[in-house]
C-alpha positions as a LaTeX table, in Angstrom:
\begin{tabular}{lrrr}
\hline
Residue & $x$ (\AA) & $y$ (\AA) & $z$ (\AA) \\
\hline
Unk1 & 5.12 & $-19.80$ & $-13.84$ \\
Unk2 & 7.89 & $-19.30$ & $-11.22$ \\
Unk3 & 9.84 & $-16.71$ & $-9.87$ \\
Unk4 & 13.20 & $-17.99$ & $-11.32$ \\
Unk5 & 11.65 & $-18.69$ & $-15.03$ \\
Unk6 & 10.34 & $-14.66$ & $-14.80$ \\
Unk7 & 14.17 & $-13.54$ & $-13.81$ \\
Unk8 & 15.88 & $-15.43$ & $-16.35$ \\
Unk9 & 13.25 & $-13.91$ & $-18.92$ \\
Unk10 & 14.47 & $-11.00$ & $-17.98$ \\
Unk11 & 17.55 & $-11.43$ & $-18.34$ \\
Unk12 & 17.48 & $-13.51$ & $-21.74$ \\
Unk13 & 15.16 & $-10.00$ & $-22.91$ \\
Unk14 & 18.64 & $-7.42$ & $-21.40$ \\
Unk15 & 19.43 & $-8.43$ & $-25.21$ \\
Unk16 & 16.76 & $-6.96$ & $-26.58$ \\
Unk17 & 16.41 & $-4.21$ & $-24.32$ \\
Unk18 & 18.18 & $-1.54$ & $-25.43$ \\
Unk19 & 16.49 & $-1.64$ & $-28.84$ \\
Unk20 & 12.94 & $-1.58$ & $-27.21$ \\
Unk21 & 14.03 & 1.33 & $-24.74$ \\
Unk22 & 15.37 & 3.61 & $-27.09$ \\
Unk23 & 12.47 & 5.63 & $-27.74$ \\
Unk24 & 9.04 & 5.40 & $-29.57$ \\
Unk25 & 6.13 & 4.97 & $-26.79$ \\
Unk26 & 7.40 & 7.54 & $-24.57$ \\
Unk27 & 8.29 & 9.81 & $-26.91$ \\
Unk28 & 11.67 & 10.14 & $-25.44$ \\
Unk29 & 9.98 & 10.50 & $-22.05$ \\
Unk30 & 11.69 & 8.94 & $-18.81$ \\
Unk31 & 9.51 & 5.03 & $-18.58$ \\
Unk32 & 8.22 & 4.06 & $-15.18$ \\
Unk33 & 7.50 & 0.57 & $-14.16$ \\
Unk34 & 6.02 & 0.77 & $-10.32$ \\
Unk35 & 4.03 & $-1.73$ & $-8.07$ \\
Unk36 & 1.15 & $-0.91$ & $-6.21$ \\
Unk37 & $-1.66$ & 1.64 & $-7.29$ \\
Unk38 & $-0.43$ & 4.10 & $-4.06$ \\
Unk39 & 3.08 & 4.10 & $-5.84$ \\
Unk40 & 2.16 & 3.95 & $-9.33$ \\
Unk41 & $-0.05$ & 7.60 & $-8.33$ \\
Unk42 & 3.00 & 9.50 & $-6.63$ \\
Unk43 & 4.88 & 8.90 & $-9.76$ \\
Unk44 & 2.23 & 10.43 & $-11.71$ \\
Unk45 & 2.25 & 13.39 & $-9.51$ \\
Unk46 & 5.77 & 14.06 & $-9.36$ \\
Unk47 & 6.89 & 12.60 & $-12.58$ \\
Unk48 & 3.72 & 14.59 & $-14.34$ \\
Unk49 & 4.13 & 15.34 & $-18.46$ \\
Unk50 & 8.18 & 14.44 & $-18.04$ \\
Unk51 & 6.89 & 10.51 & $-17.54$ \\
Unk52 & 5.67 & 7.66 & $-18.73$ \\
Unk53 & 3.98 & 5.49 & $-15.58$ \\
Unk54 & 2.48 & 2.04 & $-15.70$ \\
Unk55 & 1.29 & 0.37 & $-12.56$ \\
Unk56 & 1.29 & $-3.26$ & $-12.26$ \\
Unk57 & $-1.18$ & $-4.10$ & $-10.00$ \\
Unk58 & $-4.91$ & $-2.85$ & $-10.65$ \\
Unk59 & $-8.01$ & $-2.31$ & $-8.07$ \\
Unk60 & $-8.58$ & $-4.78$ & $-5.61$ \\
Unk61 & $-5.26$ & $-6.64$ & $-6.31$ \\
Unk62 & $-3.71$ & $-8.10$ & $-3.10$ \\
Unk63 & 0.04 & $-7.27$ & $-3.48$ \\
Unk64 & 1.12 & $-10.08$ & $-0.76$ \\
Unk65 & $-0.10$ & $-13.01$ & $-2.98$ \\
Unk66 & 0.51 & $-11.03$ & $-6.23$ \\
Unk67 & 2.71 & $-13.32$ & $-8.81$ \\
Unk68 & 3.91 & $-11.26$ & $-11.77$ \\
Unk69 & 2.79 & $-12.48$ & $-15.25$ \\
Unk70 & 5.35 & $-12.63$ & $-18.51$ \\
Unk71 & 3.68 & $-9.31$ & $-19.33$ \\
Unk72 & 4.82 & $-8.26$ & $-16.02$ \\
Unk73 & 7.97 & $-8.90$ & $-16.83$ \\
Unk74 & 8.19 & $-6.91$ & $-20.18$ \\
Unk75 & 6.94 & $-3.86$ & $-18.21$ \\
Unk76 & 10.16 & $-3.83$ & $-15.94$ \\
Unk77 & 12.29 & $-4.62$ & $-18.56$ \\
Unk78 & 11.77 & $-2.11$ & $-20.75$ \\
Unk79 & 11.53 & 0.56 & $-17.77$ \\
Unk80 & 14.08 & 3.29 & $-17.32$ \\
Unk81 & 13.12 & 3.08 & $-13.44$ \\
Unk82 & 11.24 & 0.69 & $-10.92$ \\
Unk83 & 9.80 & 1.93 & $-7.91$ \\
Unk84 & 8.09 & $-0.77$ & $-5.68$ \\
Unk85 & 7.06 & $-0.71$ & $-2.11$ \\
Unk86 & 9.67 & $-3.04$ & $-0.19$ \\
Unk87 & 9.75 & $-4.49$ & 2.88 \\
Unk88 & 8.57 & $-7.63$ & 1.54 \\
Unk89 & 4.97 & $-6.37$ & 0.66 \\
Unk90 & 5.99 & $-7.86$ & $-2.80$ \\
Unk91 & 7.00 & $-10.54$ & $-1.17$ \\
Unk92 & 6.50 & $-12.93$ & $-4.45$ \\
Unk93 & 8.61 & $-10.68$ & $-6.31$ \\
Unk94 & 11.73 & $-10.06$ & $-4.21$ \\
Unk95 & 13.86 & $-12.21$ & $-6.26$ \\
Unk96 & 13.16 & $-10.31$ & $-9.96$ \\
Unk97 & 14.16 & $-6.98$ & $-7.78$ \\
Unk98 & 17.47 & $-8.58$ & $-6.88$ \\
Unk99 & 18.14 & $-9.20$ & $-10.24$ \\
Unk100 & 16.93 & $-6.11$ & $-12.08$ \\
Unk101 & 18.62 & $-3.81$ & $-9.86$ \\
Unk102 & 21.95 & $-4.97$ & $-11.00$ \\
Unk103 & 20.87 & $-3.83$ & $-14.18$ \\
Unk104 & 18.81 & $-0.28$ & $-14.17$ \\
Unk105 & 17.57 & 1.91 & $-11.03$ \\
Unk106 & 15.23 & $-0.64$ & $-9.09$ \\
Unk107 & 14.04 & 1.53 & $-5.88$ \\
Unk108 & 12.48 & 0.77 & $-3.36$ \\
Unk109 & 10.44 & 4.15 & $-1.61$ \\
Unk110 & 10.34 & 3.02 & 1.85 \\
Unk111 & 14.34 & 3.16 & 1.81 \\
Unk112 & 14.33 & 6.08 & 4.01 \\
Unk113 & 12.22 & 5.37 & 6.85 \\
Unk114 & 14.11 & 4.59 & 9.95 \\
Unk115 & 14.14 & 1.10 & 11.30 \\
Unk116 & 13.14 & 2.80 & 14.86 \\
Unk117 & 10.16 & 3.94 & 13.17 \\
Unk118 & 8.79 & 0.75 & 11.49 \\
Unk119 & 6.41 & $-1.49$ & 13.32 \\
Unk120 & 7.62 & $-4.70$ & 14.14 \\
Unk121 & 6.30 & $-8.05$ & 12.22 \\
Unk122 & 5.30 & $-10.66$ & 14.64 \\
Unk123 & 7.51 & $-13.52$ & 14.72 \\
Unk124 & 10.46 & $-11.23$ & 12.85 \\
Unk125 & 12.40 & $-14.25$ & 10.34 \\
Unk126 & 12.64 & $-12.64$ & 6.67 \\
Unk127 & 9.81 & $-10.53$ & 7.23 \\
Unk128 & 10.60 & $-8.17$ & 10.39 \\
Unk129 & 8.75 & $-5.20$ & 9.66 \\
Unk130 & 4.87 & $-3.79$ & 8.47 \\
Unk131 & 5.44 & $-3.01$ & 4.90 \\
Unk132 & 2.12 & $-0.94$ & 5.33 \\
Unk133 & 3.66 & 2.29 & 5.55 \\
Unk134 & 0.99 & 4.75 & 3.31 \\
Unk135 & $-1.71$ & 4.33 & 6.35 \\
Unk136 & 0.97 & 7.23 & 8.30 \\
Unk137 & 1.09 & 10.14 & 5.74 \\
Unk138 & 3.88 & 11.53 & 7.11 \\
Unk139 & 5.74 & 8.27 & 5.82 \\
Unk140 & 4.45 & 8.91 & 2.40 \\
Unk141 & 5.67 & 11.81 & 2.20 \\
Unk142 & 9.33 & 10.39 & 2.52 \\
Unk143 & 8.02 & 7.80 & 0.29 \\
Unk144 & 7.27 & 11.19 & $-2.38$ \\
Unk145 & 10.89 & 12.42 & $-1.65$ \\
Unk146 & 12.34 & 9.46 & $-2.46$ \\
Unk147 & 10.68 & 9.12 & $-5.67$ \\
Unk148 & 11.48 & 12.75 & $-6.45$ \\
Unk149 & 14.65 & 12.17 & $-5.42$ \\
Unk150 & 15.57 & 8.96 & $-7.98$ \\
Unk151 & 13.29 & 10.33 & $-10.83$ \\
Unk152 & 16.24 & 13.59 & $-10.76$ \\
Unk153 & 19.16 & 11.28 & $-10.16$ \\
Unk154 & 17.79 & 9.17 & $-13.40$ \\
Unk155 & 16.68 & 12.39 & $-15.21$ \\
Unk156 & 18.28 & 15.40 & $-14.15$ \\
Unk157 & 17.36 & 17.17 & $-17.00$ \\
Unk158 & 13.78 & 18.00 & $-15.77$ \\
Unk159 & 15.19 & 18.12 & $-12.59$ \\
Unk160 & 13.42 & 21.66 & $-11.71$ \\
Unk161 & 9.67 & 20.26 & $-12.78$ \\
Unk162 & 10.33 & 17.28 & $-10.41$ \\
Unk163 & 11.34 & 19.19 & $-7.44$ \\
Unk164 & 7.86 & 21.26 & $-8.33$ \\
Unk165 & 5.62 & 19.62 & $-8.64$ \\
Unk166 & 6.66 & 16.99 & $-5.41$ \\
Unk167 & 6.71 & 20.72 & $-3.12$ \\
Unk168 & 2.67 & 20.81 & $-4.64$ \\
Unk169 & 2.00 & 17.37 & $-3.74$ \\
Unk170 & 3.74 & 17.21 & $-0.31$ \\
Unk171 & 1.70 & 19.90 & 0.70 \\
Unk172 & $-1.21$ & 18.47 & $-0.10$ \\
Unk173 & $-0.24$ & 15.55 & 2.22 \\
Unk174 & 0.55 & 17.83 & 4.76 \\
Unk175 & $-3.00$ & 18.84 & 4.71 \\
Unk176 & $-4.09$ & 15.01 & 4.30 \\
Unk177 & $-2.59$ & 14.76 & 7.65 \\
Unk178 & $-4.06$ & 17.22 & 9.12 \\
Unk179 & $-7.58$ & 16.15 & 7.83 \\
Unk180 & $-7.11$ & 12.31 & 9.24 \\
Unk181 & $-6.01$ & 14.22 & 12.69 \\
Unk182 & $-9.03$ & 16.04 & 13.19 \\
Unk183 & $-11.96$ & 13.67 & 11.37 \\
Unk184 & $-10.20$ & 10.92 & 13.79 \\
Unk185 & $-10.85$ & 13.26 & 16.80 \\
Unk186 & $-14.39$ & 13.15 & 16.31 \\
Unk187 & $-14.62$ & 9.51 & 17.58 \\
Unk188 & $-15.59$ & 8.86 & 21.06 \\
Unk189 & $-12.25$ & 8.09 & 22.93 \\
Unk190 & $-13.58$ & 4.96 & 23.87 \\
Unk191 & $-15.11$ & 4.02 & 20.53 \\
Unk192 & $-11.63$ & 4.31 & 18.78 \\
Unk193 & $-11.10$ & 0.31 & 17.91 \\
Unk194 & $-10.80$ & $-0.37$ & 14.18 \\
Unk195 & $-11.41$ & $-3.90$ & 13.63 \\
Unk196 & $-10.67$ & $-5.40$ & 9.97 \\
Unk197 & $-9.73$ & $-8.33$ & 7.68 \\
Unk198 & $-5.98$ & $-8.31$ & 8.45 \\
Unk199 & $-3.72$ & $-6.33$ & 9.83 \\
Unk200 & $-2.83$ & $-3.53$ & 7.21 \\
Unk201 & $-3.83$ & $-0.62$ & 9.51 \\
Unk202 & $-1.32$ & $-0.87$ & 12.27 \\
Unk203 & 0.63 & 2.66 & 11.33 \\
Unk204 & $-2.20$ & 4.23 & 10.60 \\
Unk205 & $-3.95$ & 3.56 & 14.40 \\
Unk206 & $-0.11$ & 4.28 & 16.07 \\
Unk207 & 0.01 & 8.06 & 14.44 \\
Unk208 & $-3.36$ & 8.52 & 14.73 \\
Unk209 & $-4.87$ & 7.24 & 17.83 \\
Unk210 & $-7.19$ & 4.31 & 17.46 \\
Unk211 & $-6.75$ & 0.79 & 18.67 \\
Unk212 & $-6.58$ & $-1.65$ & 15.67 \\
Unk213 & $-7.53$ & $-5.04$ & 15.80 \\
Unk214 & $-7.24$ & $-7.97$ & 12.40 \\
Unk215 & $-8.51$ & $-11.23$ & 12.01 \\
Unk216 & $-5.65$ & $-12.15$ & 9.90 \\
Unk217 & $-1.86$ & $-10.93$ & 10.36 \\
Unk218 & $-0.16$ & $-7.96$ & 8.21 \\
Unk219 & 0.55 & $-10.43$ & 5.62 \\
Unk220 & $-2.85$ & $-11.86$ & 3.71 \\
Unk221 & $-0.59$ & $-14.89$ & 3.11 \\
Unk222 & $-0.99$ & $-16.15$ & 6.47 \\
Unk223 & $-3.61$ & $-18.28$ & 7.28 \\
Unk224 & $-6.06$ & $-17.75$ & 10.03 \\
Unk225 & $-8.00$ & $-20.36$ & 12.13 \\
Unk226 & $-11.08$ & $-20.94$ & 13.87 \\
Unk227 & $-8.98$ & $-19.77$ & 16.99 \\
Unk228 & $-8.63$ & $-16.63$ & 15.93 \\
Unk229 & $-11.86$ & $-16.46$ & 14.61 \\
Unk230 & $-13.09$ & $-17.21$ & 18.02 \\
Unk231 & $-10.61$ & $-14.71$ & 19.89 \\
Unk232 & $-11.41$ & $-12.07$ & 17.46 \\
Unk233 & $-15.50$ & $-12.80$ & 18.48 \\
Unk234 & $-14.86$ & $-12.76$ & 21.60 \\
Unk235 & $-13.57$ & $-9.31$ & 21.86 \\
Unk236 & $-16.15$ & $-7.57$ & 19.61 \\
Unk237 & $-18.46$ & $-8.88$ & 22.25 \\
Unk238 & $-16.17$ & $-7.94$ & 25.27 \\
Unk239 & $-15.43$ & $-4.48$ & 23.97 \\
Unk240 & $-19.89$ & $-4.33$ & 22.62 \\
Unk241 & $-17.83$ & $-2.98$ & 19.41 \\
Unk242 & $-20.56$ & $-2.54$ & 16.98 \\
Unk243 & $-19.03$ & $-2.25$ & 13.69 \\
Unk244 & $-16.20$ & $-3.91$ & 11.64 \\
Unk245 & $-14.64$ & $-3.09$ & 8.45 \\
Unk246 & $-14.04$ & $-5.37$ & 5.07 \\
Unk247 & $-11.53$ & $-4.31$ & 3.09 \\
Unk248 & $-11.33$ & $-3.93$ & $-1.01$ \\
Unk249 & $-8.81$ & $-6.44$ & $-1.84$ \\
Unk250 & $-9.37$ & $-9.17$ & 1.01 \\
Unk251 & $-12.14$ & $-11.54$ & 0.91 \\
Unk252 & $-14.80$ & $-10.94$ & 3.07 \\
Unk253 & $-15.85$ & $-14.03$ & 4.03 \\
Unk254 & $-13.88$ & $-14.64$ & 7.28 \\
Unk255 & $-14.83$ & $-11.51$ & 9.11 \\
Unk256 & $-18.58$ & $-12.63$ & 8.29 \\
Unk257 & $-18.24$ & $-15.63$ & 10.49 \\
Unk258 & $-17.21$ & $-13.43$ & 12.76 \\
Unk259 & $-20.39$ & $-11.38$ & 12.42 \\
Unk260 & $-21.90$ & $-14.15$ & 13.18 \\
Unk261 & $-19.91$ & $-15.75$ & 15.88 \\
Unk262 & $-21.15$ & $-12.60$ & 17.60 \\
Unk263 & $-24.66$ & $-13.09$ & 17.11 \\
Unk264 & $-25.16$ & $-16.38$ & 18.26 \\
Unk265 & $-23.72$ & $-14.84$ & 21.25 \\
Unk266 & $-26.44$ & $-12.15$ & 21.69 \\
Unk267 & $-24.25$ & $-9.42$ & 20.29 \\
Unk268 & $-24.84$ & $-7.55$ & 17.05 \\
Unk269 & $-21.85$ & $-6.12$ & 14.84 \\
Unk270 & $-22.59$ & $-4.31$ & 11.47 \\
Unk271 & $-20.25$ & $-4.55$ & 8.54 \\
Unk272 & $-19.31$ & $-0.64$ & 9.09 \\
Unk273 & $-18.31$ & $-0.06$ & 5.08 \\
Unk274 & $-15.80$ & $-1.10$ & 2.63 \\
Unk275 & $-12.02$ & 0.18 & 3.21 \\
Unk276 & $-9.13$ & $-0.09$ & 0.61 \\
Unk277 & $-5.76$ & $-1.35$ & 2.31 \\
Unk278 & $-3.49$ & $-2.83$ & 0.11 \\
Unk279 & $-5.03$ & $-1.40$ & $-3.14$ \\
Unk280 & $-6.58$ & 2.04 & $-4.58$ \\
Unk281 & $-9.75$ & 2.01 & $-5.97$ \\
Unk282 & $-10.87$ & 2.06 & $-9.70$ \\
Unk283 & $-8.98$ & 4.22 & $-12.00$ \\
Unk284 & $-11.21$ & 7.22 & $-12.67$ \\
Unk285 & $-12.58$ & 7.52 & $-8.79$ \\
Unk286 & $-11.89$ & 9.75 & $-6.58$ \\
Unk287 & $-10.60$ & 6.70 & $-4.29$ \\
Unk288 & $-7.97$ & 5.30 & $-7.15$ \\
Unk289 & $-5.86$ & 8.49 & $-5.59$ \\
Unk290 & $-3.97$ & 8.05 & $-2.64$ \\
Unk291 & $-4.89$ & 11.02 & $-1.01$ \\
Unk292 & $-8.74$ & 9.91 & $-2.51$ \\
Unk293 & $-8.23$ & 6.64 & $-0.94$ \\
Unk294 & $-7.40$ & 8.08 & 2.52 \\
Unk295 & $-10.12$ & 10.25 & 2.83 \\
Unk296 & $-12.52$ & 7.40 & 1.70 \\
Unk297 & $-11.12$ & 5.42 & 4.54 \\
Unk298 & $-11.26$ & 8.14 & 7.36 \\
Unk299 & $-14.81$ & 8.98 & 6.37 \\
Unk300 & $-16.06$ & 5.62 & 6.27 \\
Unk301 & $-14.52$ & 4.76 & 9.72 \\
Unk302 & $-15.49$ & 8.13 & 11.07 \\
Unk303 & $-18.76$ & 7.65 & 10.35 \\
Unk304 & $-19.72$ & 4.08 & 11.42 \\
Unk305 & $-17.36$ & 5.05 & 14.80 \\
Unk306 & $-19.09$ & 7.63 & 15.90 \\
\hline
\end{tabular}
């Protein structure tokens, strides 16, 4: 199913719309359509009992490759407001955001972010910058004022609980920060180099001080070769780095051969735990929460690093 057959459903449903957004499963409450599990939870916070959320994509779903179903489609369409990441994370599903924003609120929560402040993507073209931006909490936080922000400009009627209940939230990510800054700061100086799957924690080592290595670019939907599986063996054994990471919704297979690429060279590397990059965990867990997710991550790094 492509692209342009899920944007002209869309439009062909704008008919219909109206009728199925008038009410009934939301109980007059604002509906929510939003991406990723890290945006679909921010909504949840700020938009609390005054919302309806649904998330698109689940645990372990790799929002780079994702292609949005005909289900998919009847979620946006019969949202009030669509909050997805941007900066071509969704890369699959720019097109349908074109399209639907012409037609109801369609934001995108890293609007806000300077350009100075956003890591460069290698090789620029359509994609020029990390869409990665939840590994730096103090980005997510904008991210949580822009979503406060629309949710009061679409809804301004429970303006007051918004502008709440964000306050509560933003200062728990101010503590978040502060958490990552000083569990970080445990790490032997010279044993800060996180090595993973691909490229997704780039922000997160710039704010925070580690040296971050992937086998496979910031985008999963590059391919990587037995060069860089080579390069990326090489300096494990260079650097005697004794752990890597594997990461929730990237296959682990290619940083294996790496493992062992190492070892035939006389150098051991342990898989150092499981980290979630481009999606929460399961629903339920203390890691399908963003701040739950962090913490998992900084723990798990923390304690294979040092």
């Amino acid at each position: 199913m492509t692209i342009l057959f899920l944007v002209v459903s869309v439009l062909l449903m704008t008919a219909c719309g109206a009728e199925q957004n008038g009410g009934g499963a939301g109980d007059g409450k604002l509906k929510v359509t939003a991406t990723t599990g890290m945006i679909t939870d921010v909504v949840k916070e700020v938009g609390g009992g005054d919302v309806v959320v649904t998330g698109l994509m689940g645990a372990g779903v790799d929002p780079h490759l994702y292609k949005a179903s005909y289900g998919d489609v009847k979620k946006l369409d019969r949202a009030d407001i669509i909050f997805y990441n941007g900066l071509h994370l969704e890369g699959k599903m720019a097109e349908m955001f074109e399209k639907l924003e012409k037609r109801k609120p369609t934001v995108a929560i890293s609007l806000r972010i300077p350009e100075s402040q956003l890591r460069a993507f290698p090789g620029g073209g359509s994609q020029s910058h990390d869409p990665h931006i939840w590994f730096n909490v103090k980005m997510w936080i904008s991210a949580t004022e822009v979503i406060r922000d629309s949710l009061i400009e679409k809804d301004p009627e429970h303006a007051d609980g918004y502008r709440e209940r964000a306050a509560s939230y933003i200062g728990q990510l101010e503590e978040l920060d502060q958490y990552v800054r000083v569990q970080i700061a445990t790490i032997p100086e010279a044993s800060r180099i996180l090595v993973t799957a691909h490229d997704a924690f780039g922000y997160f080592g710039d704010v925070y001080g580690l040296q971050v290595t992937g086998l496979q670019g910031m985008n999963t939907m590059s391919e990587y070769g037995s060069k860089d599986v080579s390069s990326l063996r090489d300096f494990l054994v260079e650097k005697q780095i004794k752990a890597v990471f594997i990461e929730s919704s990237v296959p682990k297979k290619a940083i294996e051969s790496v493992i062992e690429g190492a070892r035939s060279m006389g150098h051991e590397v342990k898989i150092g735990g499981e980290l979630f990059s481009d999606a929460m965990g399961e629903a339920g867990t203390e890691e399908g929460t963003y701040i739950g997710m962090v913490k998992h991550n900084v723990d798990t790094v923390v304690r294979a690093l040092r």
